[in-house]
GROMACS .gro file of C-alpha atoms in nm:
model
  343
    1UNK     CA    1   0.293  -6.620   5.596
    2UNK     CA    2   0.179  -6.953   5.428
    3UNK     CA    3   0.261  -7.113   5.746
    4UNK     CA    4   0.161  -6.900   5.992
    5UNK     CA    5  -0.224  -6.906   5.821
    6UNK     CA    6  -0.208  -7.334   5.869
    7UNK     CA    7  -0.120  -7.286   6.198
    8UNK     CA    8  -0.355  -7.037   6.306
    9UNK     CA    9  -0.620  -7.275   6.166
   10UNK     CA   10  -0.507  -7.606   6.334
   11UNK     CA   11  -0.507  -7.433   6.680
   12UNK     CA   12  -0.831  -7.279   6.548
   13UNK     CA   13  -0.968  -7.611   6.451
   14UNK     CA   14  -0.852  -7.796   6.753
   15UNK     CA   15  -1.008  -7.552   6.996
   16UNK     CA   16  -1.308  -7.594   6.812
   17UNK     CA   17  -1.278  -7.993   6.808
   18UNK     CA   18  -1.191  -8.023   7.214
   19UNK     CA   19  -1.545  -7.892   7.228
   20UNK     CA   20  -1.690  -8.169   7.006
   21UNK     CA   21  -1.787  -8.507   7.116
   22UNK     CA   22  -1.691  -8.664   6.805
   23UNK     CA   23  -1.346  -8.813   6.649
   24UNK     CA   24  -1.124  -8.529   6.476
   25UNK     CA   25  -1.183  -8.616   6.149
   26UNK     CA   26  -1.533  -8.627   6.147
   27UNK     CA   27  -1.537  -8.258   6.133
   28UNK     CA   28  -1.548  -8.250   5.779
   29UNK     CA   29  -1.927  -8.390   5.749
   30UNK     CA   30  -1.995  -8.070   5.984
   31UNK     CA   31  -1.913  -7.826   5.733
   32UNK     CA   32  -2.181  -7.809   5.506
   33UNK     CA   33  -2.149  -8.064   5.245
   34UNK     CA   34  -2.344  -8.321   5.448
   35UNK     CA   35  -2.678  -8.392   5.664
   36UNK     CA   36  -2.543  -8.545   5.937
   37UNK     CA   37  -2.610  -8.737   6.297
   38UNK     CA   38  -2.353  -8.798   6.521
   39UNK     CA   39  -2.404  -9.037   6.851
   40UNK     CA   40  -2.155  -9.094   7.150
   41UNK     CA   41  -2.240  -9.238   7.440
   42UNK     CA   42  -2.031  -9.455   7.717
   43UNK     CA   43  -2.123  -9.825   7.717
   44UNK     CA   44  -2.221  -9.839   8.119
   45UNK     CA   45  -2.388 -10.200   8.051
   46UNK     CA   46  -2.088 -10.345   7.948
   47UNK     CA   47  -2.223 -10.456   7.581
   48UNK     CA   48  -1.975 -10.662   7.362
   49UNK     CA   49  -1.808 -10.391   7.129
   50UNK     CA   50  -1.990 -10.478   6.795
   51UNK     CA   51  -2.332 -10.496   6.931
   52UNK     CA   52  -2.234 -10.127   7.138
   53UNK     CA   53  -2.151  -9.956   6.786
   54UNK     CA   54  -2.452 -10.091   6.580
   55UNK     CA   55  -2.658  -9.952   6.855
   56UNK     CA   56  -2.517  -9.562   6.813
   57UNK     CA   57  -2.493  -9.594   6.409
   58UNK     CA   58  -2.905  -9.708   6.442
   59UNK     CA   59  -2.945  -9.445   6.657
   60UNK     CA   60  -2.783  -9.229   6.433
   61UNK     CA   61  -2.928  -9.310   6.137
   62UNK     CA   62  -3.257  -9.273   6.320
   63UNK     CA   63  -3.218  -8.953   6.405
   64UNK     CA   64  -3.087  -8.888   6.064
   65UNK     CA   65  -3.436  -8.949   5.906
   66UNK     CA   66  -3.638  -8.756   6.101
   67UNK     CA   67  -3.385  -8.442   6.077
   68UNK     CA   68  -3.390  -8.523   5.683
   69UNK     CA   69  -3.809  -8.591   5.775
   70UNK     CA   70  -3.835  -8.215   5.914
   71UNK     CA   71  -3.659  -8.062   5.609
   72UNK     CA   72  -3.866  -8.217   5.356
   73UNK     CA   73  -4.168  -8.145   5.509
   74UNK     CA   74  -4.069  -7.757   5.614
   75UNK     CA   75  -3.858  -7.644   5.393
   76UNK     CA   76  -3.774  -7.778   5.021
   77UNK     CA   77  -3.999  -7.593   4.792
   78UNK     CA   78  -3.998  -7.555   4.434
   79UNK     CA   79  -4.165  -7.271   4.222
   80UNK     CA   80  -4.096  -7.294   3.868
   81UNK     CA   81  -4.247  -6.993   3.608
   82UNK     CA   82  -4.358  -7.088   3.249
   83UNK     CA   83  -4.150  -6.939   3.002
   84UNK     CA   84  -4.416  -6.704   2.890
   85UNK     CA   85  -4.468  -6.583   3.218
   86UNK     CA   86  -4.833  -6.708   3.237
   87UNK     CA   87  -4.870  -6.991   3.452
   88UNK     CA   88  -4.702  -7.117   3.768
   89UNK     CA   89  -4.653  -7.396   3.962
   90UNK     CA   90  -4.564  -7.516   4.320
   91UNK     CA   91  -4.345  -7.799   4.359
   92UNK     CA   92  -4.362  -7.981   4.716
   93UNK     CA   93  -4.324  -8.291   4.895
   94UNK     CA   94  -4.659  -8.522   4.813
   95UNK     CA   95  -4.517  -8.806   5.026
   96UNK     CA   96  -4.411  -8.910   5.356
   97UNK     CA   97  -4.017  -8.930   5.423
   98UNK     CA   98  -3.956  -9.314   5.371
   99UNK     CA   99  -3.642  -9.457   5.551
  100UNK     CA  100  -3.641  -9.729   5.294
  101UNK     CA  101  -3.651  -9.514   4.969
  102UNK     CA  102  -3.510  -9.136   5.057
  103UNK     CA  103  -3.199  -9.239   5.258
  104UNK     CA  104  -3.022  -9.487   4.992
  105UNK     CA  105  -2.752  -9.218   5.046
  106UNK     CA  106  -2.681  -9.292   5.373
  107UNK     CA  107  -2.350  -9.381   5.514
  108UNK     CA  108  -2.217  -9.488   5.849
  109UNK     CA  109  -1.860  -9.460   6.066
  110UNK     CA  110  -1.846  -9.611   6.374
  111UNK     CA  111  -1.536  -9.617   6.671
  112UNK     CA  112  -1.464  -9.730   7.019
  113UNK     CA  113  -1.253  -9.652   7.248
  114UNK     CA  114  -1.160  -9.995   7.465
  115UNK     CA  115  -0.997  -9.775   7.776
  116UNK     CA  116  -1.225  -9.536   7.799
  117UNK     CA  117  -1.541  -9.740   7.687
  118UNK     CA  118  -1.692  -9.486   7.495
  119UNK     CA  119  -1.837  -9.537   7.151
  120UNK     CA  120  -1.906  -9.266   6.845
  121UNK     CA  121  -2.152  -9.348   6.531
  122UNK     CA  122  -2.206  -9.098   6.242
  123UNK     CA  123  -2.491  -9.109   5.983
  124UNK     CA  124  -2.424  -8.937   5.704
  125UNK     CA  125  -2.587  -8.813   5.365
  126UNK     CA  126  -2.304  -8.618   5.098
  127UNK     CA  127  -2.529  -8.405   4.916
  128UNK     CA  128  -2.340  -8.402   4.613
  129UNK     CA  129  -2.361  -8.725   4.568
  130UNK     CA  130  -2.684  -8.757   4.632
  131UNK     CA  131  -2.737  -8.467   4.320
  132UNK     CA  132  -2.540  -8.675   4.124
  133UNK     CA  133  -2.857  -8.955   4.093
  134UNK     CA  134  -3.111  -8.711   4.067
  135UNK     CA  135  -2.901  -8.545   3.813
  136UNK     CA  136  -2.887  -8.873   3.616
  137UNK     CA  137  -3.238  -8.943   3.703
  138UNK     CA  138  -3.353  -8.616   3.536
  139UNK     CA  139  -3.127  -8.631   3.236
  140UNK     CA  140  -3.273  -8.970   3.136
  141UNK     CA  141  -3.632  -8.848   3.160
  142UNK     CA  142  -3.502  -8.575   2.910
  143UNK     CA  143  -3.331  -8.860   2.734
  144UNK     CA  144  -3.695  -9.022   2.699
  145UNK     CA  145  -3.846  -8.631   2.598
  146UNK     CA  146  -3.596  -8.618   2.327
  147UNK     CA  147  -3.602  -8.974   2.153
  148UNK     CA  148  -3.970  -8.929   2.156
  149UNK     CA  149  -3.958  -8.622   1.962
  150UNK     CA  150  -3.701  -8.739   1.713
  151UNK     CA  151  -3.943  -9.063   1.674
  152UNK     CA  152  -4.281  -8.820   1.660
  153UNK     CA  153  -4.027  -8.611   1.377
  154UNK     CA  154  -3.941  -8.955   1.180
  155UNK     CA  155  -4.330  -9.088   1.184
  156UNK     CA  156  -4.363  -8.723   1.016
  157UNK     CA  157  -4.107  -8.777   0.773
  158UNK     CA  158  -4.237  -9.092   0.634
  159UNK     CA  159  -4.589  -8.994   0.660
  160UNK     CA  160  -4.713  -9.140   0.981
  161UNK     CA  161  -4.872  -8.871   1.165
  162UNK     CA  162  -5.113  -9.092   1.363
  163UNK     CA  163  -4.796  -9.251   1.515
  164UNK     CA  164  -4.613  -8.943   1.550
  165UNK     CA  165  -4.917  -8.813   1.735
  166UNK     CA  166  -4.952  -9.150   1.965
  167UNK     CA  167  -4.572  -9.113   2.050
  168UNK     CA  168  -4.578  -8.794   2.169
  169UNK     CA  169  -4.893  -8.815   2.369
  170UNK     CA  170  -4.751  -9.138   2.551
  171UNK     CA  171  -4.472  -8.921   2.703
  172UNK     CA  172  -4.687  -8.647   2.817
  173UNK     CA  173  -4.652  -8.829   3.203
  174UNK     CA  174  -4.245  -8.775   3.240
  175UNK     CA  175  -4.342  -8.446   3.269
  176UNK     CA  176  -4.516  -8.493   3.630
  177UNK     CA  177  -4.218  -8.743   3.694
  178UNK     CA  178  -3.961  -8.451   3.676
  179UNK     CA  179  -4.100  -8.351   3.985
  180UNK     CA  180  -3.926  -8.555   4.217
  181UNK     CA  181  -3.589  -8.468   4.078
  182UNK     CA  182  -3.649  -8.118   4.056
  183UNK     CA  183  -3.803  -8.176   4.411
  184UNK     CA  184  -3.469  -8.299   4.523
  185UNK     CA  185  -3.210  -8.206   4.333
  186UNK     CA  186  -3.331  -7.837   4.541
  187UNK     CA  187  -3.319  -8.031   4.862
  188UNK     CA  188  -2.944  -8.107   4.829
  189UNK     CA  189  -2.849  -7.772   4.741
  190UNK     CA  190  -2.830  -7.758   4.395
  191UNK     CA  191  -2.729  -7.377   4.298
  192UNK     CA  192  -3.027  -7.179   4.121
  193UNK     CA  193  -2.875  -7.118   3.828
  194UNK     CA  194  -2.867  -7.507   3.747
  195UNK     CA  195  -3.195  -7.550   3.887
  196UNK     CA  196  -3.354  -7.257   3.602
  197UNK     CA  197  -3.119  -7.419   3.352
  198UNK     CA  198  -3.314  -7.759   3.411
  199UNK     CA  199  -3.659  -7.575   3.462
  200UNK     CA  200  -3.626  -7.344   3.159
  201UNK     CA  201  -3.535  -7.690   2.960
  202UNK     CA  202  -3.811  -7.885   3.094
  203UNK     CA  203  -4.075  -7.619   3.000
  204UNK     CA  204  -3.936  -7.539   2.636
  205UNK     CA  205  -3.988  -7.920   2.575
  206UNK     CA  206  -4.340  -7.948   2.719
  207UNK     CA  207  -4.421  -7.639   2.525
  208UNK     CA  208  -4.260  -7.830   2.205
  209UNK     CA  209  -4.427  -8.131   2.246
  210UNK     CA  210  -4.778  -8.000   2.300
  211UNK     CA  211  -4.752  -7.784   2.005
  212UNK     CA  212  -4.646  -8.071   1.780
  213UNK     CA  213  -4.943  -8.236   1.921
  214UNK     CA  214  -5.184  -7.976   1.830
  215UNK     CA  215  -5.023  -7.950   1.497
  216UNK     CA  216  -5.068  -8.313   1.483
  217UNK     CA  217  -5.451  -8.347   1.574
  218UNK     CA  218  -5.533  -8.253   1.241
  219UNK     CA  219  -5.257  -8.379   1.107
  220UNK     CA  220  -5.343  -8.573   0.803
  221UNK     CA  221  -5.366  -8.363   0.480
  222UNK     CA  222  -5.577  -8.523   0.221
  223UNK     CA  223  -5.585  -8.422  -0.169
  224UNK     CA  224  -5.922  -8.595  -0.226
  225UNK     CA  225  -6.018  -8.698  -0.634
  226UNK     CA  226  -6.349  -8.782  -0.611
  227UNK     CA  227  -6.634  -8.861  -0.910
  228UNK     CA  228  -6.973  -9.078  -0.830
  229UNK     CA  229  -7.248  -9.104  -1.073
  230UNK     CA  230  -7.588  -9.228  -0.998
  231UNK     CA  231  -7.696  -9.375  -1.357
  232UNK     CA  232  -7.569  -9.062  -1.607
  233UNK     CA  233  -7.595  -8.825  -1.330
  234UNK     CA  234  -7.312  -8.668  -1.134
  235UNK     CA  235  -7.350  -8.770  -0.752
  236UNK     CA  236  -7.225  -8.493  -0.535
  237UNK     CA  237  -7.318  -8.614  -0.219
  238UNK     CA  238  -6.998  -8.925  -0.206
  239UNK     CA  239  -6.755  -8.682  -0.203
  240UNK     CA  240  -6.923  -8.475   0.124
  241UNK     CA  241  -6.980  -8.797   0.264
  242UNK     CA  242  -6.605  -8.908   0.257
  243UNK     CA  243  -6.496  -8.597   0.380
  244UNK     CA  244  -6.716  -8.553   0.687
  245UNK     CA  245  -6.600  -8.886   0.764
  246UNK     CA  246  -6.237  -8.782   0.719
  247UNK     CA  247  -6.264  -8.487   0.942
  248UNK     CA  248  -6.404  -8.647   1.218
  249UNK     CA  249  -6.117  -8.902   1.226
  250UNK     CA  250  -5.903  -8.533   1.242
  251UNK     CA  251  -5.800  -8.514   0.848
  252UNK     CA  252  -5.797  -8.172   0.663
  253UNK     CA  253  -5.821  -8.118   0.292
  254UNK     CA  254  -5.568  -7.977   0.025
  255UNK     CA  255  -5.615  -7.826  -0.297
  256UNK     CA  256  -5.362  -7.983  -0.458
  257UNK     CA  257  -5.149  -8.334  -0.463
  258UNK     CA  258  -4.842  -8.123  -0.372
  259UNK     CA  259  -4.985  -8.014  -0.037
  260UNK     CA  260  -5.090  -8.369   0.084
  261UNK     CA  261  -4.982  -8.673   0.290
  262UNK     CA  262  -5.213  -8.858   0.142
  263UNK     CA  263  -5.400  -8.825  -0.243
  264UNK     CA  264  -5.715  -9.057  -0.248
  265UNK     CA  265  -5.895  -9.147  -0.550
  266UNK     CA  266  -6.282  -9.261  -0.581
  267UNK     CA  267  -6.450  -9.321  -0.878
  268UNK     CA  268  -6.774  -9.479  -0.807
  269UNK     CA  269  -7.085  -9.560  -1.031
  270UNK     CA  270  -7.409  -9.732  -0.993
  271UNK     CA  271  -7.589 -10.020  -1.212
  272UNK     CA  272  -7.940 -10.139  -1.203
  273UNK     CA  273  -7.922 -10.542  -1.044
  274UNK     CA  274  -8.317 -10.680  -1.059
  275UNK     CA  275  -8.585 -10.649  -0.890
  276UNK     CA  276  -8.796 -10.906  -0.650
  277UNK     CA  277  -9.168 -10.930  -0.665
  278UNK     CA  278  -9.364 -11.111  -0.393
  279UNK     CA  279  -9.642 -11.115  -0.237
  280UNK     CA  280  -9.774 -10.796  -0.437
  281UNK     CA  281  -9.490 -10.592  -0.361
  282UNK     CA  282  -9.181 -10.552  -0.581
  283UNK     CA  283  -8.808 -10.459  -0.456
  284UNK     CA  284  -8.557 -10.341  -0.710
  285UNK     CA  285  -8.170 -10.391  -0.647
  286UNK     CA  286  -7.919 -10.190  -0.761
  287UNK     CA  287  -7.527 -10.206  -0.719
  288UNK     CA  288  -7.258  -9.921  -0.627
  289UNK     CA  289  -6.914  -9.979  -0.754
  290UNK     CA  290  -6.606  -9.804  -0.643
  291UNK     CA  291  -6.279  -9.812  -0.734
  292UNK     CA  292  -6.050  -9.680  -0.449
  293UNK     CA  293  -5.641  -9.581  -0.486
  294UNK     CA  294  -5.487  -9.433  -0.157
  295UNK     CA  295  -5.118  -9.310  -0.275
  296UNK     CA  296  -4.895  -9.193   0.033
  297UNK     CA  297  -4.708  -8.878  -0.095
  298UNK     CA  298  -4.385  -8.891   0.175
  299UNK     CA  299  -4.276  -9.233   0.046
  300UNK     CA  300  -4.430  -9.174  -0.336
  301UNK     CA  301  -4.634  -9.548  -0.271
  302UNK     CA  302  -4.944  -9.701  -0.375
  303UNK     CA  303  -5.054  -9.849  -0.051
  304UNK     CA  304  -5.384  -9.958  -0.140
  305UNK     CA  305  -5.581 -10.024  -0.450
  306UNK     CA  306  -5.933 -10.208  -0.426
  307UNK     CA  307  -6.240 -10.190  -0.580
  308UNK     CA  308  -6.519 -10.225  -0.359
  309UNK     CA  309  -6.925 -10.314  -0.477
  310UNK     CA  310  -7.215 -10.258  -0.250
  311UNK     CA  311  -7.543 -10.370  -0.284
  312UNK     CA  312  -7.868 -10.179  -0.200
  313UNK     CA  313  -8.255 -10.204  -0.211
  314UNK     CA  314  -8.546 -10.001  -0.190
  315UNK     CA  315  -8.908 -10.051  -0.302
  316UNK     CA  316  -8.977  -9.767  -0.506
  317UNK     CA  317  -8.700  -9.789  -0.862
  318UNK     CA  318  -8.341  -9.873  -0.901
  319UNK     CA  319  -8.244  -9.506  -0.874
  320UNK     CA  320  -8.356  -9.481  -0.519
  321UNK     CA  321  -8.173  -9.854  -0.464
  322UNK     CA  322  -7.842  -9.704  -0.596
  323UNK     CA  323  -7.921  -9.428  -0.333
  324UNK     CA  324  -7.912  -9.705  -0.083
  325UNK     CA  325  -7.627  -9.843  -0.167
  326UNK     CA  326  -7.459  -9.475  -0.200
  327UNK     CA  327  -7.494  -9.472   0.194
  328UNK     CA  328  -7.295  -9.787   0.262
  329UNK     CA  329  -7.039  -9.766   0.007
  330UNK     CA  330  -6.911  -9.456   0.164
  331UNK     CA  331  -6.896  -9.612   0.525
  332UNK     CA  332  -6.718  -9.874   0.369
  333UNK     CA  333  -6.457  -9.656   0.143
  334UNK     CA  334  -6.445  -9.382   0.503
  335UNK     CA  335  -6.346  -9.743   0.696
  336UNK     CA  336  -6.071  -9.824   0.435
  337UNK     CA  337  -5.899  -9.505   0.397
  338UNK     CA  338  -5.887  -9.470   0.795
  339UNK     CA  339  -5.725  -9.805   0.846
  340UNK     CA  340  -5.476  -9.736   0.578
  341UNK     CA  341  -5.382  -9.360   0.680
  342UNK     CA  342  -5.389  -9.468   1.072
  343UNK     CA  343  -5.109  -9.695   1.112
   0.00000   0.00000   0.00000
């Protein structure tokens, strides 16, 4: 029975082939693992045998590109669903079939026949091989996805959060780059149920990565130990100061050390300088000292420890001086703790 079936299908096969204008056993690129051009002609102008076949296989490989040309343009289309069902997307061709670029797959067979005079070319593209590079190329823009999130998860860790953040967000573009793979890995006949494997991958890591992002935009938790006096008087405002500073820059607050990335400690008092009279008009000059300790909880370090003094004037008394120099200090304290917490 074995035997009868093989021979059934080589008379099959070689009625089919005496209808073919091509050698035998280029019937395999016809069966539908392959885009394929096939060229035979006679040579009637008597043209030396090499130059005869590079004519048919440019021919071929001419024709070849605007077949491949016609699919890309007409047919290969990607949707792709969000996993929550919410959004959806088209993916499609954006650019013009390039000869150059798109056929890199490309291979050529050429044959003539010296009695007859007849030549053959073949251009050829194996689509699986071709989804083997696109393959790659997607798997190493996942590659890039995942080291970035295991960097963005190790700047956590050691409490680097602006870092973390600035990783992730520089990775955001691979996204948009999946789409030529995706574009055509479909073109070559990848099956569905790889191509939702791939999808459903791509958009739980985009959803990942933007929520770690979000997460990370106020990412900085500061335990802030503040006390200011202005002469023997408790001066509230510092510590509101510091913190609407803080918040801009995308830091929240903690109740407690425990809770924190960061614990920051002011304690900041003024003194009385001198004052400057000329020309009938006196200035008085008073000084704000603060001593500043910014401890990084993940790593259990002092990273910074400074005391800074700011000087400030006003024409009416000393207390309105110290007021002054209230103002600066905390620009200059807000400017410390952000270059320290920010690298």
């Amino acid at each position: 029975m074995k035997n009868l079936w093989a021979s059934l299908w080589f008379l099959l096969g070689a009625g089919l082939l005496r209808g073919q204008d091509y050698p035998p056993d280029w019937v395999k690129y016809t069966l539908g693992g392959y885009y394929y051009n096939i060229q035979a002609a006679g040579n009637t102008r008597n043209q030396e045998e090499s130059g005869f076949k590079d004519y048919l296989t440019q021919l071929a490989r001419t024709n070849l590109a605007q077949t491949v040309q016609v699919r890309v343009q007409d047919e290969a289309v990607l949707r792709r669903e969000s996993l929550n069902g919410h959004t959806g997307t088209a993916y499609s061709s954006q650019t013009r079939f390039s000869t150059e670029v798109d056929l890199r797959f490309v291979e050529t067979e050429s044959r003539y026949d010296p009695v007859s005079r007849k030549g053959y070319a073949i251009a050829y593209i194996e689509k699986q091989a071709a989804r083997r590079y696109y393959q790659a190329e997607l798997q190493m823009l996942f590659g890039k996805l995942e080291n970035a999130r295991s960097l963005a998860n190790n700047y956590v860790a050691t409490g680097f959060k602006a870092k973390a953040k600035e990783c992730l967000e520089e990775v955001l573009p691979v996204f948009g780059q999946m789409e030529s793979p995706f574009f055509w890995l479909v073109f070559f006949g990848t099956p569905q149920a790889e191509m939702s494997g791939y999808v459903e991958k791509r958009n739980a890591m985009e959803q990942e990565i933007r929520r770690m992002i979000a997460d990370l935009e106020h990412g900085n938790r500061i335990y802030l130990s503040c006390s200011a006096y202005l002469g023997a008087q408790a001066y509230p405002k510092l510590p509101n100061e510091l913190k609407g500073v803080l918040s801009a820059k995308g830091c929240s607050f903690v109740s407690s050390p425990e809770q924190a990335d960061w614990v920051i400690g002011v304690s900041a008092s003024s003194r009385d300088h001198n004052r400057h009279e000329s020309g009938g008009y006196v200035t008085y000059f008073s000084y704000v000292d603060a001593e500043v300790t910014i401890d990084k909880v993940a790593t259990r370090q002092r990273i910074f420890a400074d005391e800074i003094s700011v000087k400030g004037g006003h024409t009416l008394n000393f207390t309105e001086a110290a007021r002054a120099a209230y103002k600066e200090v905390s620009k200059e304290i807000g400017n410390a703790i952000k270059e320290i917490i920010n690298k």
